[in-house]
């Protein structure tokens, strides 16, 4: 679908003669969903909002980019795989947020919504694999029994297959409840890994408990919006 905004935004003009009123009905739908907030603005108001949003996003993405680069440099110098895993997880999360907020669709491929949907699916699957991989190193899963490592690897492979299945089946598996359920299983797996490592009396610091707890809390909050 094409829109008539010269700045390639999903925007269109509403004509309303002076002194008259009119009702407009707007229906928005996309699968997977893209975060968009409907607004009624003048051309000047739109320009101001876009400038403020672009500035804030540029600062945020720039800071995160520097942190990722720092992790890669330090990880290379000290040969610390945990920093590489951390950098990749953060990088994929930022890329996922950028795609979900429509940056790719608005600025890079406005005429290819299918490409945008497929990239969101693939990046989300890669992000899930990277986060679990990072937690795998953080919680020292290599010191667990061998079957635990196989279980984690199997779930990472299933995340990839689920993402590919979403693309191949053309959205059949894109149900929000099912996607949240898959994320929920990942969260449960993270918490079980943390609990098992604690039971094995591995030396965990506070961050080893904080990170999986925050991820599980985020998924739980998302599930509240999905099931509502």
Tab-separated table of C-alpha atoms in Angstrom:
chain	number	residue	atom	x	y	z
A	1	UNK	CA	0.000	0.000	0.000
A	2	UNK	CA	1.299	3.482	-0.876
A	3	UNK	CA	0.582	6.633	1.046
A	4	UNK	CA	0.793	10.207	-0.087
A	5	UNK	CA	3.211	11.578	2.513
A	6	UNK	CA	6.402	12.975	0.919
A	7	UNK	CA	8.481	11.779	3.897
A	8	UNK	CA	7.503	8.131	3.312
A	9	UNK	CA	5.475	7.783	6.486
A	10	UNK	CA	2.236	5.823	6.859
A	11	UNK	CA	0.315	9.115	6.782
A	12	UNK	CA	-2.449	10.595	4.670
A	13	UNK	CA	-4.254	13.917	4.472
A	14	UNK	CA	-7.725	14.525	5.841
A	15	UNK	CA	-9.657	17.341	4.183
A	16	UNK	CA	-11.998	19.226	6.503
A	17	UNK	CA	-13.536	22.523	5.363
A	18	UNK	CA	-13.617	25.336	7.902
A	19	UNK	CA	-16.656	25.334	10.189
A	20	UNK	CA	-17.635	21.733	9.417
A	21	UNK	CA	-17.302	18.466	11.292
A	22	UNK	CA	-16.762	14.975	9.923
A	23	UNK	CA	-16.242	11.495	11.371
A	24	UNK	CA	-13.277	9.418	10.226
A	25	UNK	CA	-12.790	5.716	10.948
A	26	UNK	CA	-9.256	4.328	10.831
A	27	UNK	CA	-8.528	0.611	10.916
A	28	UNK	CA	-4.939	-0.547	11.354
A	29	UNK	CA	-3.838	-4.122	10.937
A	30	UNK	CA	-0.522	-5.861	10.403
A	31	UNK	CA	0.917	-9.277	11.090
A	32	UNK	CA	3.247	-9.362	12.903
A	33	UNK	CA	2.128	-6.130	14.576
A	34	UNK	CA	4.166	-2.963	14.109
A	35	UNK	CA	4.108	-0.427	16.934
A	36	UNK	CA	2.353	2.690	15.633
A	37	UNK	CA	0.395	5.365	17.462
A	38	UNK	CA	-2.368	7.092	15.447
A	39	UNK	CA	-2.143	10.888	15.661
A	40	UNK	CA	-3.936	13.825	14.072
A	41	UNK	CA	-1.354	16.494	13.231
A	42	UNK	CA	-0.671	19.462	11.041
A	43	UNK	CA	2.272	19.344	8.623
A	44	UNK	CA	4.312	21.491	11.006
A	45	UNK	CA	3.389	19.329	13.992
A	46	UNK	CA	4.352	16.174	12.102
A	47	UNK	CA	7.749	17.642	11.227
A	48	UNK	CA	8.424	18.627	14.848
A	49	UNK	CA	7.459	15.215	16.224
A	50	UNK	CA	9.524	13.363	13.646
A	51	UNK	CA	12.564	15.534	14.386
A	52	UNK	CA	12.248	14.931	18.131
A	53	UNK	CA	11.728	11.175	17.688
A	54	UNK	CA	14.632	10.844	15.241
A	55	UNK	CA	16.944	12.760	17.577
A	56	UNK	CA	16.019	10.647	20.605
A	57	UNK	CA	16.278	7.385	18.655
A	58	UNK	CA	19.601	8.432	17.134
A	59	UNK	CA	21.066	9.149	20.564
A	60	UNK	CA	19.768	5.857	21.980
A	61	UNK	CA	20.960	3.762	19.027
A	62	UNK	CA	24.324	5.558	19.056
A	63	UNK	CA	24.920	4.832	22.743
A	64	UNK	CA	23.928	1.193	22.313
A	65	UNK	CA	26.148	0.923	19.238
A	66	UNK	CA	29.142	2.230	21.196
A	67	UNK	CA	28.449	-0.261	23.999
A	68	UNK	CA	28.263	-3.130	21.495
A	69	UNK	CA	31.521	-2.015	19.875
A	70	UNK	CA	33.175	-1.748	23.283
A	71	UNK	CA	32.046	-5.267	24.195
A	72	UNK	CA	33.438	-6.627	20.930
A	73	UNK	CA	36.805	-4.888	21.402
A	74	UNK	CA	37.198	-5.933	25.043
A	75	UNK	CA	36.017	-9.449	24.226
A	76	UNK	CA	38.644	-9.692	21.493
A	77	UNK	CA	41.458	-8.372	23.683
A	78	UNK	CA	40.659	-10.586	26.658
A	79	UNK	CA	39.203	-13.516	24.702
A	80	UNK	CA	35.999	-13.460	26.736
A	81	UNK	CA	33.130	-15.219	24.902
A	82	UNK	CA	30.574	-13.834	27.353
A	83	UNK	CA	31.130	-10.303	26.028
A	84	UNK	CA	30.658	-11.476	22.436
A	85	UNK	CA	27.383	-13.135	23.386
A	86	UNK	CA	26.296	-10.007	25.256
A	87	UNK	CA	27.115	-7.776	22.275
A	88	UNK	CA	25.199	-9.971	19.834
A	89	UNK	CA	22.149	-10.211	22.093
A	90	UNK	CA	22.013	-6.430	22.549
A	91	UNK	CA	22.608	-5.775	18.846
A	92	UNK	CA	19.814	-8.124	17.785
A	93	UNK	CA	17.444	-6.642	20.367
A	94	UNK	CA	18.065	-3.111	19.074
A	95	UNK	CA	17.578	-4.308	15.496
A	96	UNK	CA	14.328	-6.019	16.494
A	97	UNK	CA	13.023	-2.862	18.190
A	98	UNK	CA	13.958	-0.768	15.149
A	99	UNK	CA	12.108	-3.139	12.815
A	100	UNK	CA	9.052	-3.378	15.058
A	101	UNK	CA	8.783	0.410	15.245
A	102	UNK	CA	8.758	0.588	11.445
A	103	UNK	CA	12.169	2.034	10.631
A	104	UNK	CA	12.920	-0.495	7.924
A	105	UNK	CA	9.444	-0.290	6.407
A	106	UNK	CA	9.402	3.515	6.449
A	107	UNK	CA	12.928	4.341	5.318
A	108	UNK	CA	14.375	1.306	3.524
A	109	UNK	CA	11.697	-0.846	1.861
A	110	UNK	CA	8.334	0.982	1.917
A	111	UNK	CA	7.039	-1.106	-1.005
A	112	UNK	CA	7.932	-4.479	0.515
A	113	UNK	CA	5.808	-5.170	3.621
A	114	UNK	CA	6.395	-8.899	3.178
A	115	UNK	CA	10.147	-8.418	3.475
A	116	UNK	CA	9.647	-6.370	6.604
A	117	UNK	CA	7.493	-9.075	8.216
A	118	UNK	CA	9.975	-11.828	7.369
A	119	UNK	CA	12.908	-9.846	8.744
A	120	UNK	CA	11.049	-9.218	12.000
A	121	UNK	CA	10.396	-12.956	12.338
A	122	UNK	CA	14.010	-13.910	11.602
A	123	UNK	CA	15.507	-11.266	13.892
A	124	UNK	CA	13.156	-12.244	16.690
A	125	UNK	CA	14.193	-15.894	16.378
A	126	UNK	CA	17.879	-14.943	16.256
A	127	UNK	CA	17.395	-12.697	19.285
A	128	UNK	CA	15.847	-15.558	21.269
A	129	UNK	CA	18.747	-17.827	20.364
A	130	UNK	CA	21.298	-15.131	21.259
A	131	UNK	CA	19.696	-14.329	24.629
A	132	UNK	CA	19.595	-17.982	25.628
A	133	UNK	CA	23.173	-18.386	24.379
A	134	UNK	CA	24.273	-15.443	26.502
A	135	UNK	CA	22.504	-16.856	29.554
A	136	UNK	CA	24.049	-20.226	28.803
A	137	UNK	CA	27.517	-18.731	29.220
A	138	UNK	CA	26.518	-16.517	32.135
A	139	UNK	CA	25.075	-19.424	34.137
A	140	UNK	CA	27.938	-21.784	33.202
A	141	UNK	CA	25.684	-24.432	31.689
A	142	UNK	CA	28.836	-26.277	30.575
A	143	UNK	CA	29.189	-27.352	34.215
A	144	UNK	CA	25.677	-28.813	34.239
A	145	UNK	CA	25.014	-32.453	33.321
A	146	UNK	CA	25.327	-33.070	29.599
A	147	UNK	CA	21.583	-33.541	29.086
A	148	UNK	CA	20.989	-29.971	30.261
A	149	UNK	CA	23.206	-28.617	27.518
A	150	UNK	CA	21.425	-30.786	24.949
A	151	UNK	CA	18.060	-29.504	26.190
A	152	UNK	CA	19.121	-25.863	25.802
A	153	UNK	CA	20.564	-26.517	22.339
A	154	UNK	CA	17.376	-28.290	21.270
A	155	UNK	CA	15.234	-25.342	22.347
A	156	UNK	CA	17.475	-22.915	20.473
A	157	UNK	CA	17.081	-25.047	17.359
A	158	UNK	CA	13.297	-25.108	17.846
A	159	UNK	CA	13.241	-21.308	18.006
A	160	UNK	CA	14.940	-21.160	14.618
A	161	UNK	CA	12.580	-23.762	13.151
A	162	UNK	CA	9.577	-21.901	14.545
A	163	UNK	CA	10.731	-18.690	12.892
A	164	UNK	CA	11.279	-20.428	9.567
A	165	UNK	CA	7.895	-22.105	9.906
A	166	UNK	CA	6.237	-18.722	10.338
A	167	UNK	CA	7.734	-17.577	7.040
A	168	UNK	CA	7.090	-20.771	5.078
A	169	UNK	CA	3.490	-21.120	6.239
A	170	UNK	CA	2.741	-17.491	5.470
A	171	UNK	CA	1.591	-16.367	8.898
A	172	UNK	CA	-0.296	-19.465	10.048
A	173	UNK	CA	1.863	-19.585	13.168
A	174	UNK	CA	1.781	-15.837	13.787
A	175	UNK	CA	-0.916	-15.993	16.428
A	176	UNK	CA	0.000	-13.633	19.258
A	177	UNK	CA	-0.969	-16.122	21.953
A	178	UNK	CA	1.197	-18.858	20.433
A	179	UNK	CA	4.150	-16.509	19.983
A	180	UNK	CA	3.845	-15.426	23.601
A	181	UNK	CA	3.653	-19.067	24.687
A	182	UNK	CA	6.936	-19.772	22.880
A	183	UNK	CA	8.527	-16.783	24.623
A	184	UNK	CA	7.071	-18.028	27.906
A	185	UNK	CA	8.767	-21.392	27.502
A	186	UNK	CA	12.067	-19.564	26.924
A	187	UNK	CA	11.519	-17.580	30.122
A	188	UNK	CA	10.728	-20.731	32.111
A	189	UNK	CA	13.843	-22.377	30.699
A	190	UNK	CA	15.950	-19.405	31.837
A	191	UNK	CA	14.518	-19.527	35.350
A	192	UNK	CA	14.997	-23.304	35.587
A	193	UNK	CA	18.607	-22.939	34.448
A	194	UNK	CA	19.181	-20.305	37.131
A	195	UNK	CA	17.547	-22.440	39.819
A	196	UNK	CA	19.507	-25.533	38.805
A	197	UNK	CA	22.802	-23.652	38.824
A	198	UNK	CA	21.995	-22.292	42.269
A	199	UNK	CA	21.175	-25.793	43.448
A	200	UNK	CA	24.520	-26.972	42.062
A	201	UNK	CA	26.098	-24.281	44.271
A	202	UNK	CA	27.775	-22.496	41.414
A	203	UNK	CA	29.172	-19.099	42.274
A	204	UNK	CA	26.591	-16.711	40.861
A	205	UNK	CA	26.649	-12.972	41.430
A	206	UNK	CA	23.547	-10.805	41.689
A	207	UNK	CA	23.354	-10.226	37.931
A	208	UNK	CA	22.971	-13.957	37.266
A	209	UNK	CA	19.696	-13.807	39.182
A	210	UNK	CA	18.586	-10.376	37.996
A	211	UNK	CA	18.849	-10.912	34.236
A	212	UNK	CA	16.597	-13.997	33.840
A	213	UNK	CA	14.135	-12.533	36.347
A	214	UNK	CA	13.788	-9.310	34.337
A	215	UNK	CA	13.364	-11.230	31.077
A	216	UNK	CA	10.672	-13.414	32.633
A	217	UNK	CA	8.920	-10.341	34.036
A	218	UNK	CA	8.967	-8.648	30.630
A	219	UNK	CA	7.438	-11.702	28.962
A	220	UNK	CA	4.798	-11.929	31.696
A	221	UNK	CA	3.819	-8.275	31.133
A	222	UNK	CA	3.630	-8.854	27.382
A	223	UNK	CA	1.427	-11.861	27.999
A	224	UNK	CA	-0.973	-9.680	29.979
A	225	UNK	CA	-1.460	-7.423	26.959
A	226	UNK	CA	-1.810	-10.386	24.579
A	227	UNK	CA	-4.390	-12.229	26.679
A	228	UNK	CA	-6.390	-9.134	27.600
